[in-house]
Amino acid sequence: MHRIAPHEEHSPDVHLNLNVRGMRPSATVAINERSNRLIREGRKVIKFGLGQSPFPVPRPVTDALRHHAHEKDYLPVRGLEALRLAVADYFRRRQGLVSTGEDVIVGPGSKELMFLLQLVYYGDLVVPTPCWVSYAPQATILGRQIRWLPTRREDDWRLTPGQLDDLCRPDPDRPRIVVFNYPNNPTGGTYHLDELRELARVARHYRVILLSDEIYGELHYRGQHVSLGRFYPEGTIVSSGISKWCGAGGWRLGVFVFPPSLRWLLDGMAAVASETYTSTCAPVQYAAVDAFRGGMEIERHLWLSRRILSALGRFCHHRLAEAGALVTKPEGAFYLFPDFSPFREALAARGITDDRTLCERLLTESGVAMLPGQEFGRRPDELTARIATVCFDGVWALAAAEVLPPDTPPDETFLRSFCAPVVEGIDLIREWLHR
Ligand SMILES: Cc1ncc(COP(=O)(O)O)c(C=O)c1O
């Protein structure tokens, strides 16, 4: 029997919102906490679970934050004007998008902006899977239905224009937001020009709103990210921020750029923001102006980061594929999404028939922490998992990459020295698979 502690005797009853009841902290946070607990118990754990940038915030941006530490006033709910202008200018410069500061909203992370968007929009949220872990729980919190759209590994986990058309055709006027995320978390894949053009054509035909989550855009390995906003400007909201390319996840700043035709959504979000978080952290907004204005030092930082991520992503891809996993070649960000189904029978003989058991057993038997594909909207029996290749010292790796000749990309020796835990983790997975 539950003994009532003296302090509980007169405490209020539990009345939790039904939408939140039974909800657990996000899977990425949970795997990180679990790994840290094992480490505290003296176990060695290679952390492939949490996907945050390994690299430091570029110096001009930390200098700007220091310089603006005294800024203490609330800022406009939509964001500091200089920042909104810098963001609009950044998207014009980088992507040729025509927007003004009026089309931009700044928030405490793009995750929060996505939550606001789901809250103010009245319609379906369609999410191709595998997808980032938070879109669906946000819908659940708000009591909304989410519509999954599974992609196929044979299509490199990309949504095809045909699939989008099949979704819309039976109910062409239904209000919908379709989420695109590329370079993608969890697959590391991206869309190519002709695919974007075709997807945009279908979206325009059905007047669907697209939320293009381009937070990893600057981490396209070749620096050639192309925004979906170029092809369907009147219906695309572009989402970005400083968490990934600028390494400033903990600073909490994200941005959305809207077409003027969707100003009603921006206005709705700003109204809710004004009644909830008021405005985004002031010194961080001032510092973000310098991040979005860019410059030589930031460009160099990005160029080196991409070189390391690209060499590491391709190396890990090669090693996993060589071991027999089915894995799409990453083209950006810092993730891989191997499919272990070729090992289905061998794994079943070891009592493993779903992705969660697979990850659990790998963690306990080899000390490698990955996240099961079901956290990304995939079926457990598909035996997929996400690997985040970021558990290395980014400051050290950047310094080492700095002295490599420009025509010499980081090779295996470099990766084994400066990204050692990642390479070791991949080796351990290979060894565990063939046990
Ligand atoms: C695909 C994707 N979108 C959005 C976010 C949220 O980024 P933030 O809220 O830090 O801007 C993340 C963070 O992990 C992500 O991976």
PDB file of N, CA and C in Angstrom, residues 94-139:
ATOM      1  N   ARG A  94      21.854  33.988 -49.549  1.00  0.00           N
ATOM      2  CA  ARG A  94      22.180  32.565 -49.654  1.00  0.00           C
ATOM      3  C   ARG A  94      21.240  31.814 -50.584  1.00  0.00           C
ATOM      4  N   GLN A  95      19.965  32.227 -50.600  1.00  0.00           N
ATOM      5  CA  GLN A  95      18.974  31.414 -51.295  1.00  0.00           C
ATOM      6  C   GLN A  95      18.174  32.175 -52.349  1.00  0.00           C
ATOM      7  N   GLY A  96      18.412  33.463 -52.439  1.00  0.00           N
ATOM      8  CA  GLY A  96      17.650  34.256 -53.405  1.00  0.00           C
ATOM      9  C   GLY A  96      16.193  34.423 -53.009  1.00  0.00           C
ATOM     10  N   LEU A  97      15.846  34.212 -51.736  1.00  0.00           N
ATOM     11  CA  LEU A  97      14.451  34.387 -51.312  1.00  0.00           C
ATOM     12  C   LEU A  97      14.167  35.880 -51.156  1.00  0.00           C
ATOM     13  N   VAL A  98      13.008  36.285 -51.665  1.00  0.00           N
ATOM     14  CA  VAL A  98      12.644  37.699 -51.545  1.00  0.00           C
ATOM     15  C   VAL A  98      11.781  37.849 -50.299  1.00  0.00           C
ATOM     16  N   SER A  99      12.355  38.406 -49.241  1.00  0.00           N
ATOM     17  CA  SER A  99      11.556  38.641 -48.033  1.00  0.00           C
ATOM     18  C   SER A  99      12.087  39.886 -47.339  1.00  0.00           C
ATOM     19  N   THR A 100      11.271  40.400 -46.435  1.00  0.00           N
ATOM     20  CA  THR A 100      11.683  41.578 -45.672  1.00  0.00           C
ATOM     21  C   THR A 100      11.667  41.208 -44.188  1.00  0.00           C
ATOM     22  N   GLY A 101      12.125  42.140 -43.356  1.00  0.00           N
ATOM     23  CA  GLY A 101      12.105  41.899 -41.910  1.00  0.00           C
ATOM     24  C   GLY A 101      10.697  41.607 -41.398  1.00  0.00           C
ATOM     25  N   GLU A 102       9.684  42.133 -42.116  1.00  0.00           N
ATOM     26  CA  GLU A 102       8.286  41.913 -41.704  1.00  0.00           C
ATOM     27  C   GLU A 102       7.853  40.452 -41.848  1.00  0.00           C
ATOM     28  N   ASP A 103       8.595  39.719 -42.671  1.00  0.00           N
ATOM     29  CA  ASP A 103       8.221  38.322 -42.934  1.00  0.00           C
ATOM     30  C   ASP A 103       8.876  37.341 -41.952  1.00  0.00           C
ATOM     31  N   VAL A 104       9.662  37.889 -41.020  1.00  0.00           N
ATOM     32  CA  VAL A 104      10.463  37.029 -40.136  1.00  0.00           C
ATOM     33  C   VAL A 104       9.907  37.055 -38.716  1.00  0.00           C
ATOM     34  N   ILE A 105       9.926  35.892 -38.062  1.00  0.00           N
ATOM     35  CA  ILE A 105       9.674  35.868 -36.617  1.00  0.00           C
ATOM     36  C   ILE A 105      10.838  35.120 -35.955  1.00  0.00           C
ATOM     37  N   VAL A 106      11.288  35.677 -34.834  1.00  0.00           N
ATOM     38  CA  VAL A 106      12.389  35.093 -34.066  1.00  0.00           C
ATOM     39  C   VAL A 106      11.776  34.479 -32.811  1.00  0.00           C
ATOM     40  N   GLY A 107      12.243  33.305 -32.424  1.00  0.00           N
ATOM     41  CA  GLY A 107      11.700  32.678 -31.209  1.00  0.00           C
ATOM     42  C   GLY A 107      12.787  31.972 -30.418  1.00  0.00           C
ATOM     43  N   PRO A 108      12.454  31.500 -29.217  1.00  0.00           N
ATOM     44  CA  PRO A 108      13.442  30.785 -28.390  1.00  0.00           C
ATOM     45  C   PRO A 108      13.634  29.346 -28.876  1.00  0.00           C
ATOM     46  N   GLY A 109      14.236  29.207 -30.040  1.00  0.00           N
ATOM     47  CA  GLY A 109      14.438  27.908 -30.682  1.00  0.00           C
ATOM     48  C   GLY A 109      13.383  27.696 -31.751  1.00  0.00           C
ATOM     49  N   SER A 110      13.772  27.031 -32.843  1.00  0.00           N
ATOM     50  CA  SER A 110      12.787  26.772 -33.893  1.00  0.00           C
ATOM     51  C   SER A 110      11.760  25.754 -33.407  1.00  0.00           C
ATOM     52  N   LYS A 111      12.136  24.952 -32.414  1.00  0.00           N
ATOM     53  CA  LYS A 111      11.207  23.972 -31.843  1.00  0.00           C
ATOM     54  C   LYS A 111       9.983  24.679 -31.249  1.00  0.00           C
ATOM     55  N   GLU A 112      10.229  25.757 -30.541  1.00  0.00           N
ATOM     56  CA  GLU A 112       9.124  26.513 -29.943  1.00  0.00           C
ATOM     57  C   GLU A 112       8.262  27.146 -31.038  1.00  0.00           C
ATOM     58  N   LEU A 113       8.917  27.621 -32.100  1.00  0.00           N
ATOM     59  CA  LEU A 113       8.148  28.224 -33.198  1.00  0.00           C
ATOM     60  C   LEU A 113       7.263  27.167 -33.869  1.00  0.00           C
ATOM     61  N   MET A 114       7.787  25.949 -33.959  1.00  0.00           N
ATOM     62  CA  MET A 114       6.972  24.879 -34.569  1.00  0.00           C
ATOM     63  C   MET A 114       5.752  24.574 -33.703  1.00  0.00           C
ATOM     64  N   PHE A 115       5.959  24.625 -32.408  1.00  0.00           N
ATOM     65  CA  PHE A 115       4.847  24.396 -31.483  1.00  0.00           C
ATOM     66  C   PHE A 115       3.794  25.494 -31.661  1.00  0.00           C
ATOM     67  N   LEU A 116       4.246  26.718 -31.745  1.00  0.00           N
ATOM     68  CA  LEU A 116       3.308  27.830 -31.948  1.00  0.00           C
ATOM     69  C   LEU A 116       2.569  27.686 -33.271  1.00  0.00           C
ATOM     70  N   LEU A 117       3.302  27.275 -34.290  1.00  0.00           N
ATOM     71  CA  LEU A 117       2.675  27.123 -35.606  1.00  0.00           C
ATOM     72  C   LEU A 117       1.566  26.068 -35.540  1.00  0.00           C
ATOM     73  N   GLN A 118       1.870  24.937 -34.905  1.00  0.00           N
ATOM     74  CA  GLN A 118       0.853  23.877 -34.788  1.00  0.00           C
ATOM     75  C   GLN A 118      -0.337  24.364 -33.969  1.00  0.00           C
ATOM     76  N   LEU A 119      -0.051  25.223 -32.994  1.00  0.00           N
ATOM     77  CA  LEU A 119      -1.127  25.716 -32.136  1.00  0.00           C
ATOM     78  C   LEU A 119      -2.060  26.663 -32.896  1.00  0.00           C
ATOM     79  N   VAL A 120      -1.482  27.535 -33.724  1.00  0.00           N
ATOM     80  CA  VAL A 120      -2.343  28.547 -34.356  1.00  0.00           C
ATOM     81  C   VAL A 120      -2.978  28.053 -35.657  1.00  0.00           C
ATOM     82  N   TYR A 121      -2.402  27.003 -36.257  1.00  0.00           N
ATOM     83  CA  TYR A 121      -2.946  26.531 -37.530  1.00  0.00           C
ATOM     84  C   TYR A 121      -4.076  25.548 -37.287  1.00  0.00           C
ATOM     85  N   TYR A 122      -5.102  25.634 -38.087  1.00  0.00           N
ATOM     86  CA  TYR A 122      -6.209  24.697 -37.947  1.00  0.00           C
ATOM     87  C   TYR A 122      -6.224  23.797 -39.170  1.00  0.00           C
ATOM     88  N   GLY A 123      -5.607  22.643 -39.024  1.00  0.00           N
ATOM     89  CA  GLY A 123      -5.557  21.716 -40.149  1.00  0.00           C
ATOM     90  C   GLY A 123      -4.639  20.564 -39.816  1.00  0.00           C
ATOM     91  N   ASP A 124      -4.402  19.696 -40.809  1.00  0.00           N
ATOM     92  CA  ASP A 124      -3.565  18.509 -40.572  1.00  0.00           C
ATOM     93  C   ASP A 124      -2.086  18.863 -40.587  1.00  0.00           C
ATOM     94  N   LEU A 125      -1.321  18.126 -39.815  1.00  0.00           N
ATOM     95  CA  LEU A 125       0.135  18.199 -39.929  1.00  0.00           C
ATOM     96  C   LEU A 125       0.573  16.870 -40.541  1.00  0.00           C
ATOM     97  N   VAL A 126       1.195  16.963 -41.699  1.00  0.00           N
ATOM     98  CA  VAL A 126       1.626  15.756 -42.406  1.00  0.00           C
ATOM     99  C   VAL A 126       3.140  15.650 -42.282  1.00  0.00           C
ATOM    100  N   VAL A 127       3.597  14.508 -41.812  1.00  0.00           N
ATOM    101  CA  VAL A 127       5.037  14.370 -41.572  1.00  0.00           C
ATOM    102  C   VAL A 127       5.582  13.117 -42.247  1.00  0.00           C
ATOM    103  N   PRO A 128       6.453  13.295 -43.246  1.00  0.00           N
ATOM    104  CA  PRO A 128       7.111  12.127 -43.832  1.00  0.00           C
ATOM    105  C   PRO A 128       8.047  11.505 -42.795  1.00  0.00           C
ATOM    106  N   THR A 129       8.072  10.168 -42.746  1.00  0.00           N
ATOM    107  CA  THR A 129       8.965   9.503 -41.798  1.00  0.00           C
ATOM    108  C   THR A 129      10.052   8.740 -42.545  1.00  0.00           C
ATOM    109  N   PRO A 130      11.229   8.551 -41.966  1.00  0.00           N
ATOM    110  CA  PRO A 130      11.592   8.919 -40.607  1.00  0.00           C
ATOM    111  C   PRO A 130      11.722  10.432 -40.450  1.00  0.00           C
ATOM    112  N   CYS A 131      11.381  10.904 -39.268  1.00  0.00           N
ATOM    113  CA  CYS A 131      11.423  12.346 -39.033  1.00  0.00           C
ATOM    114  C   CYS A 131      11.953  12.649 -37.636  1.00  0.00           C
ATOM    115  N   TRP A 132      12.325  13.875 -37.459  1.00  0.00           N
ATOM    116  CA  TRP A 132      12.809  14.364 -36.161  1.00  0.00           C
ATOM    117  C   TRP A 132      11.794  14.027 -35.068  1.00  0.00           C
ATOM    118  N   VAL A 133      12.304  13.795 -33.847  1.00  0.00           N
ATOM    119  CA  VAL A 133      11.474  13.230 -32.779  1.00  0.00           C
ATOM    120  C   VAL A 133      10.368  14.130 -32.230  1.00  0.00           C
ATOM    121  N   SER A 134      10.431  15.435 -32.436  1.00  0.00           N
ATOM    122  CA  SER A 134       9.506  16.301 -31.688  1.00  0.00           C
ATOM    123  C   SER A 134       8.233  16.740 -32.412  1.00  0.00           C
ATOM    124  N   TYR A 135       8.159  16.574 -33.739  1.00  0.00           N
ATOM    125  CA  TYR A 135       6.956  17.062 -34.431  1.00  0.00           C
ATOM    126  C   TYR A 135       5.703  16.394 -33.850  1.00  0.00           C
ATOM    127  N   ALA A 136       5.754  15.062 -33.707  1.00  0.00           N
ATOM    128  CA  ALA A 136       4.553  14.336 -33.292  1.00  0.00           C
ATOM    129  C   ALA A 136       4.170  14.605 -31.830  1.00  0.00           C
ATOM    130  N   PRO A 137       5.123  14.549 -30.879  1.00  0.00           N
ATOM    131  CA  PRO A 137       4.728  14.858 -29.496  1.00  0.00           C
ATOM    132  C   PRO A 137       4.134  16.259 -29.361  1.00  0.00           C
ATOM    133  N   GLN A 138       4.605  17.198 -30.158  1.00  0.00           N
ATOM    134  CA  GLN A 138       4.012  18.545 -30.099  1.00  0.00           C
ATOM    135  C   GLN A 138       2.541  18.480 -30.502  1.00  0.00           C
ATOM    136  N   ALA A 139       2.261  17.692 -31.551  1.00  0.00           N
ATOM    137  CA  ALA A 139       0.864  17.542 -31.988  1.00  0.00           C
ATOM    138  C   ALA A 139       0.038  16.898 -30.880  1.00  0.00           C
TER     139      ALA A 139
END
